[in-house]
Amino acid sequence: IQDVGEPPIEDAEVTLTITYPDSTVVTVVALTDTNGLYEFTSLIDEDYAGGTTNDPTFEISVATPLGYVPTLVDQGGDDTVDSDEHTGVTATPIQGTQDDTYDFGFVQEVAISGTVLEDVDGDGVFDPEDTTGIPGVTVTLTDTNGVVVATTTTDENGAYIFPNVSPGDYLVTETDPAG
């Protein structure tokens, strides 16, 4: 849902795909402006019948901007502020009108990272002497529904990272290595 104060995304690539009854396909691309708005103008030619089976079909989609992931689709019951499916939504243009309800929401990706270290004195507290990373440890990222989102293994320094994760709450667990 588009909330007040959420920043717009500039230069997102929005594509309008027009498929004509004879199977001719035309694509028109627009980039969002500094306000996150886009527009397709002068699209319907004089041969457009309007409301018949001989009309072309229209689909609007948007490429996921770098560093973002799509947000939830069709939430809240108000089509004027919810996010539509970014991979494509059927549009129904009416000649001479403007429809600004085709909205696409994205959230910035995050990364979750850390290091699995040897607790030298066994006190459960990260102390200055606890600097030895443990390589080869399996680390699992689980969402709040108990679904495993990703699994990785620590590197030679005991570090791990889960890149490109959607914002949210997660549980990070490690499988204790032998010994």
GROMACS .gro file of N, CA and C in nm, residues 3-95:
model
  279
    3ASP      N    1   0.186   0.454   0.116
    3ASP     CA    2   0.161   0.538   0.232
    3ASP      C    3   0.219   0.677   0.211
    4VAL      N    4   0.161   0.775   0.278
    4VAL     CA    5   0.211   0.911   0.272
    4VAL      C    6   0.356   0.913   0.318
    5GLY      N    7   0.440   0.984   0.244
    5GLY     CA    8   0.580   0.999   0.282
    5GLY      C    9   0.673   0.895   0.225
    6GLU      N   10   0.620   0.792   0.160
    6GLU     CA   11   0.709   0.692   0.099
    6GLU      C   12   0.775   0.754  -0.024
    7PRO      N   13   0.906   0.737  -0.036
    7PRO     CA   14   0.978   0.803  -0.146
    7PRO      C   15   0.948   0.741  -0.282
    8PRO      N   16   0.941   0.824  -0.386
    8PRO     CA   17   0.921   0.772  -0.521
    8PRO      C   18   1.051   0.710  -0.573
    9ILE      N   19   1.039   0.628  -0.676
    9ILE     CA   20   1.156   0.569  -0.740
    9ILE      C   21   1.168   0.630  -0.879
   10GLU      N   22   1.276   0.700  -0.902
   10GLU     CA   23   1.302   0.764  -1.031
   10GLU      C   24   1.369   0.665  -1.127
   11ASP      N   25   1.340   0.679  -1.255
   11ASP     CA   26   1.402   0.601  -1.362
   11ASP      C   27   1.367   0.453  -1.361
   12ALA      N   28   1.254   0.416  -1.302
   12ALA     CA   29   1.206   0.278  -1.315
   12ALA      C   30   1.152   0.262  -1.456
   13GLU      N   31   1.180   0.148  -1.517
   13GLU     CA   32   1.138   0.124  -1.656
   13GLU      C   33   1.001   0.057  -1.660
   14VAL      N   34   0.903   0.131  -1.713
   14VAL     CA   35   0.766   0.083  -1.723
   14VAL      C   36   0.739   0.052  -1.870
   15THR      N   37   0.684  -0.066  -1.897
   15THR     CA   38   0.660  -0.108  -2.035
   15THR      C   39   0.512  -0.130  -2.060
   16LEU      N   40   0.464  -0.074  -2.169
   16LEU     CA   41   0.329  -0.100  -2.216
   16LEU      C   42   0.341  -0.191  -2.338
   17THR      N   43   0.280  -0.308  -2.329
   17THR     CA   44   0.281  -0.403  -2.441
   17THR      C   45   0.141  -0.403  -2.504
   18ILE      N   46   0.137  -0.371  -2.632
   18ILE     CA   47   0.011  -0.366  -2.705
   18ILE      C   48   0.010  -0.483  -2.804
   19THR      N   49  -0.090  -0.568  -2.792
   19THR     CA   50  -0.104  -0.681  -2.884
   19THR      C   51  -0.229  -0.660  -2.968
   20TYR      N   52  -0.209  -0.652  -3.098
   20TYR     CA   53  -0.319  -0.628  -3.191
   20TYR      C   54  -0.383  -0.760  -3.233
   21PRO      N   55  -0.507  -0.756  -3.280
   21PRO     CA   56  -0.577  -0.879  -3.319
   21PRO      C   57  -0.502  -0.962  -3.424
   22ASP      N   58  -0.419  -0.898  -3.507
   22ASP     CA   59  -0.343  -0.972  -3.607
   22ASP      C   60  -0.213  -1.028  -3.550
   23SER      N   61  -0.197  -1.023  -3.416
   23SER     CA   62  -0.081  -1.073  -3.341
   23SER      C   63   0.041  -0.983  -3.349
   24THR      N   64   0.028  -0.865  -3.407
   24THR     CA   65   0.136  -0.767  -3.405
   24THR      C   66   0.152  -0.717  -3.262
   25VAL      N   67   0.276  -0.713  -3.215
   25VAL     CA   68   0.303  -0.667  -3.079
   25VAL      C   69   0.390  -0.542  -3.086
   26VAL      N   70   0.348  -0.439  -3.013
   26VAL     CA   71   0.423  -0.314  -3.006
   26VAL      C   72   0.450  -0.288  -2.858
   27THR      N   73   0.575  -0.253  -2.826
   27THR     CA   74   0.608  -0.217  -2.688
   27THR      C   75   0.650  -0.071  -2.682
   28VAL      N   76   0.604  -0.006  -2.578
   28VAL     CA   77   0.637   0.133  -2.553
   28VAL      C   78   0.695   0.139  -2.412
   29VAL      N   79   0.809   0.205  -2.398
   29VAL     CA   80   0.876   0.212  -2.268
   29VAL      C   81   0.879   0.356  -2.219
   30ALA      N   82   0.851   0.373  -2.092
   30ALA     CA   83   0.861   0.504  -2.027
   30ALA      C   84   0.940   0.488  -1.899
   31LEU      N   85   1.014   0.591  -1.861
   31LEU     CA   86   1.085   0.592  -1.734
   31LEU      C   87   1.010   0.680  -1.636
   32THR      N   88   1.008   0.639  -1.509
   32THR     CA   89   0.942   0.721  -1.408
   32THR      C   90   1.022   0.849  -1.386
   33ASP      N   91   0.951   0.957  -1.353
   33ASP     CA   92   1.017   1.085  -1.328
   33ASP      C   93   1.058   1.096  -1.181
   34THR      N   94   1.102   1.212  -1.139
   34THR     CA   95   1.150   1.231  -1.001
   34THR      C   96   1.040   1.209  -0.898
   35ASN      N   97   0.913   1.214  -0.942
   35ASN     CA   98   0.801   1.189  -0.852
   35ASN      C   99   0.750   1.045  -0.861
   36GLY      N  100   0.822   0.960  -0.937
   36GLY     CA  101   0.782   0.822  -0.953
   36GLY      C  102   0.667   0.802  -1.051
   37LEU      N  103   0.633   0.906  -1.124
   37LEU     CA  104   0.521   0.900  -1.217
   37LEU      C  105   0.568   0.862  -1.357
   38TYR      N  106   0.480   0.799  -1.434
   38TYR     CA  107   0.509   0.766  -1.573
   38TYR      C  108   0.384   0.794  -1.655
   39GLU      N  109   0.404   0.803  -1.786
   39GLU     CA  110   0.291   0.835  -1.873
   39GLU      C  111   0.317   0.780  -2.013
   40PHE      N  112   0.213   0.727  -2.072
   40PHE     CA  113   0.215   0.686  -2.213
   40PHE      C  114   0.113   0.776  -2.283
   41THR      N  115   0.157   0.848  -2.385
   41THR     CA  116   0.067   0.940  -2.453
   41THR      C  117   0.052   0.902  -2.600
   42SER      N  118  -0.053   0.949  -2.663
   42SER     CA  119  -0.079   0.932  -2.807
   42SER      C  120  -0.067   0.787  -2.850
   43LEU      N  121  -0.135   0.699  -2.781
   43LEU     CA  122  -0.123   0.557  -2.810
   43LEU      C  123  -0.230   0.502  -2.903
   44ILE      N  124  -0.349   0.554  -2.895
   44ILE     CA  125  -0.460   0.495  -2.969
   44ILE      C  126  -0.475   0.568  -3.101
   45ASP      N  127  -0.464   0.493  -3.210
   45ASP     CA  128  -0.475   0.555  -3.341
   45ASP      C  129  -0.619   0.558  -3.390
   46GLU      N  130  -0.638   0.611  -3.508
   46GLU     CA  131  -0.774   0.627  -3.559
   46GLU      C  132  -0.844   0.495  -3.591
   47ASP      N  133  -0.770   0.384  -3.595
   47ASP     CA  134  -0.830   0.254  -3.625
   47ASP      C  135  -0.882   0.183  -3.500
   48TYR      N  136  -0.860   0.240  -3.383
   48TYR     CA  137  -0.904   0.177  -3.259
   48TYR      C  138  -1.055   0.184  -3.251
   49ALA      N  139  -1.121   0.067  -3.242
   49ALA     CA  140  -1.267   0.063  -3.245
   49ALA      C  141  -1.329   0.096  -3.110
   50GLY      N  142  -1.266   0.054  -3.000
   50GLY     CA  143  -1.317   0.085  -2.867
   50GLY      C  144  -1.425  -0.010  -2.822
   51GLY      N  145  -1.388  -0.112  -2.743
   51GLY     CA  146  -1.486  -0.202  -2.685
   51GLY      C  147  -1.532  -0.316  -2.773
   52THR      N  148  -1.461  -0.346  -2.878
   52THR     CA  149  -1.500  -0.458  -2.965
   52THR      C  150  -1.396  -0.569  -2.955
   53THR      N  151  -1.428  -0.683  -3.015
   53THR     CA  152  -1.333  -0.796  -3.014
   53THR      C  153  -1.214  -0.771  -3.105
   54ASN      N  154  -1.222  -0.666  -3.187
   54ASN     CA  155  -1.111  -0.633  -3.275
   54ASN      C  156  -1.015  -0.533  -3.212
   55ASP      N  157  -1.033  -0.505  -3.086
   55ASP     CA  158  -0.946  -0.410  -3.017
   55ASP      C  159  -0.815  -0.477  -2.976
   56PRO      N  160  -0.710  -0.399  -2.968
   56PRO     CA  161  -0.585  -0.455  -2.916
   56PRO      C  162  -0.596  -0.476  -2.765
   57THR      N  163  -0.506  -0.556  -2.708
   57THR     CA  164  -0.498  -0.572  -2.563
   57THR      C  165  -0.376  -0.495  -2.514
   58PHE      N  166  -0.384  -0.450  -2.391
   58PHE     CA  167  -0.279  -0.367  -2.333
   58PHE      C  168  -0.234  -0.429  -2.201
   59GLU      N  169  -0.103  -0.436  -2.180
   59GLU     CA  170  -0.050  -0.485  -2.053
   59GLU      C  171   0.062  -0.392  -2.008
   60ILE      N  172   0.058  -0.353  -1.881
   60ILE     CA  173   0.161  -0.266  -1.824
   60ILE      C  174   0.244  -0.348  -1.726
   61SER      N  175   0.375  -0.337  -1.738
   61SER     CA  176   0.466  -0.406  -1.645
   61SER      C  177   0.580  -0.311  -1.612
   62VAL      N  178   0.652  -0.345  -1.507
   62VAL     CA  179   0.767  -0.261  -1.469
   62VAL      C  180   0.882  -0.353  -1.428
   63ALA      N  181   1.001  -0.316  -1.475
   63ALA     CA  182   1.121  -0.391  -1.439
   63ALA      C  183   1.157  -0.357  -1.295
   64THR      N  184   1.194  -0.458  -1.218
   64THR     CA  185   1.232  -0.433  -1.079
   64THR      C  186   1.361  -0.351  -1.076
   65PRO      N  187   1.356  -0.232  -1.014
   65PRO     CA  188   1.476  -0.148  -1.008
   65PRO      C  189   1.587  -0.216  -0.927
   66LEU      N  190   1.710  -0.189  -0.966
   66LEU     CA  191   1.826  -0.245  -0.898
   66LEU      C  192   1.823  -0.209  -0.749
   67GLY      N  193   1.841  -0.308  -0.664
   67GLY     CA  194   1.843  -0.285  -0.520
   67GLY      C  195   1.706  -0.292  -0.454
   68TYR      N  196   1.604  -0.329  -0.530
   68TYR     CA  197   1.468  -0.336  -0.477
   68TYR      C  198   1.408  -0.474  -0.501
   69VAL      N  199   1.303  -0.504  -0.426
   69VAL     CA  200   1.222  -0.624  -0.449
   69VAL      C  201   1.076  -0.579  -0.451
   70PRO      N  202   0.991  -0.648  -0.527
   70PRO     CA  203   0.849  -0.609  -0.532
   70PRO      C  204   0.783  -0.625  -0.395
   71THR      N  205   0.692  -0.536  -0.366
   71THR     CA  206   0.616  -0.543  -0.242
   71THR      C  207   0.493  -0.631  -0.262
   72LEU      N  208   0.411  -0.645  -0.160
   72LEU     CA  209   0.289  -0.725  -0.169
   72LEU      C  210   0.192  -0.662  -0.268
   73VAL      N  211   0.116  -0.746  -0.337
   73VAL     CA  212   0.024  -0.702  -0.442
   73VAL      C  213  -0.120  -0.702  -0.392
   74ASP      N  214  -0.198  -0.603  -0.437
   74ASP     CA  215  -0.342  -0.594  -0.412
   74ASP      C  216  -0.379  -0.603  -0.265
   75GLN      N  217  -0.314  -0.524  -0.183
   75GLN     CA  218  -0.342  -0.522  -0.040
   75GLN      C  219  -0.436  -0.407  -0.004
   76GLY      N  220  -0.525  -0.426   0.090
   76GLY     CA  221  -0.605  -0.319   0.146
   76GLY      C  222  -0.736  -0.289   0.076
   77GLY      N  223  -0.761  -0.342  -0.041
   77GLY     CA  224  -0.890  -0.323  -0.106
   77GLY      C  225  -0.912  -0.191  -0.176
   78ASP      N  226  -0.811  -0.104  -0.184
   78ASP     CA  227  -0.825   0.024  -0.254
   78ASP      C  228  -0.727   0.025  -0.370
   79ASP      N  229  -0.777   0.002  -0.491
   79ASP     CA  230  -0.691  -0.010  -0.609
   79ASP      C  231  -0.616   0.118  -0.643
   80THR      N  232  -0.657   0.230  -0.585
   80THR     CA  233  -0.588   0.356  -0.614
   80THR      C  234  -0.457   0.371  -0.537
   81VAL      N  235  -0.438   0.289  -0.432
   81VAL     CA  236  -0.315   0.301  -0.352
   81VAL      C  237  -0.241   0.169  -0.333
   82ASP      N  238  -0.296   0.059  -0.385
   82ASP     CA  239  -0.227  -0.068  -0.367
   82ASP      C  240  -0.125  -0.089  -0.480
   83SER      N  241  -0.045  -0.191  -0.467
   83SER     CA  242   0.055  -0.223  -0.567
   83SER      C  243   0.000  -0.330  -0.661
   84ASP      N  244   0.016  -0.305  -0.790
   84ASP     CA  245  -0.025  -0.403  -0.890
   84ASP      C  246   0.090  -0.498  -0.918
   85GLU      N  247   0.062  -0.610  -0.983
   85GLU     CA  248   0.162  -0.712  -1.016
   85GLU      C  249   0.264  -0.653  -1.113
   86HIS      N  250   0.390  -0.645  -1.070
   86HIS     CA  251   0.493  -0.579  -1.151
   86HIS      C  252   0.525  -0.653  -1.280
   87THR      N  253   0.497  -0.783  -1.287
   87THR     CA  254   0.528  -0.859  -1.408
   87THR      C  255   0.424  -0.837  -1.518
   88GLY      N  256   0.314  -0.772  -1.485
   88GLY     CA  257   0.216  -0.738  -1.587
   88GLY      C  258   0.075  -0.736  -1.536
   89VAL      N  259   0.004  -0.631  -1.571
   89VAL     CA  260  -0.136  -0.615  -1.536
   89VAL      C  261  -0.209  -0.567  -1.661
   90THR      N  262  -0.324  -0.625  -1.687
   90THR     CA  263  -0.403  -0.585  -1.804
   90THR      C  264  -0.459  -0.445  -1.782
   91ALA      N  265  -0.439  -0.362  -1.881
   91ALA     CA  266  -0.490  -0.224  -1.876
   91ALA      C  267  -0.607  -0.212  -1.973
   92THR      N  268  -0.701  -0.124  -1.938
   92THR     CA  269  -0.816  -0.101  -2.023
   92THR      C  270  -0.827   0.050  -2.050
   93PRO      N  271  -0.752   0.097  -2.148
   93PRO     CA  272  -0.756   0.241  -2.175
   93PRO      C  273  -0.888   0.282  -2.241
   94ILE      N  274  -0.930   0.401  -2.209
   94ILE     CA  275  -1.048   0.459  -2.272
   94ILE      C  276  -1.001   0.587  -2.339
   95GLN      N  277  -1.024   0.593  -2.470
   95GLN     CA  278  -0.974   0.705  -2.548
   95GLN      C  279  -1.018   0.838  -2.488
   0.00000   0.00000   0.00000
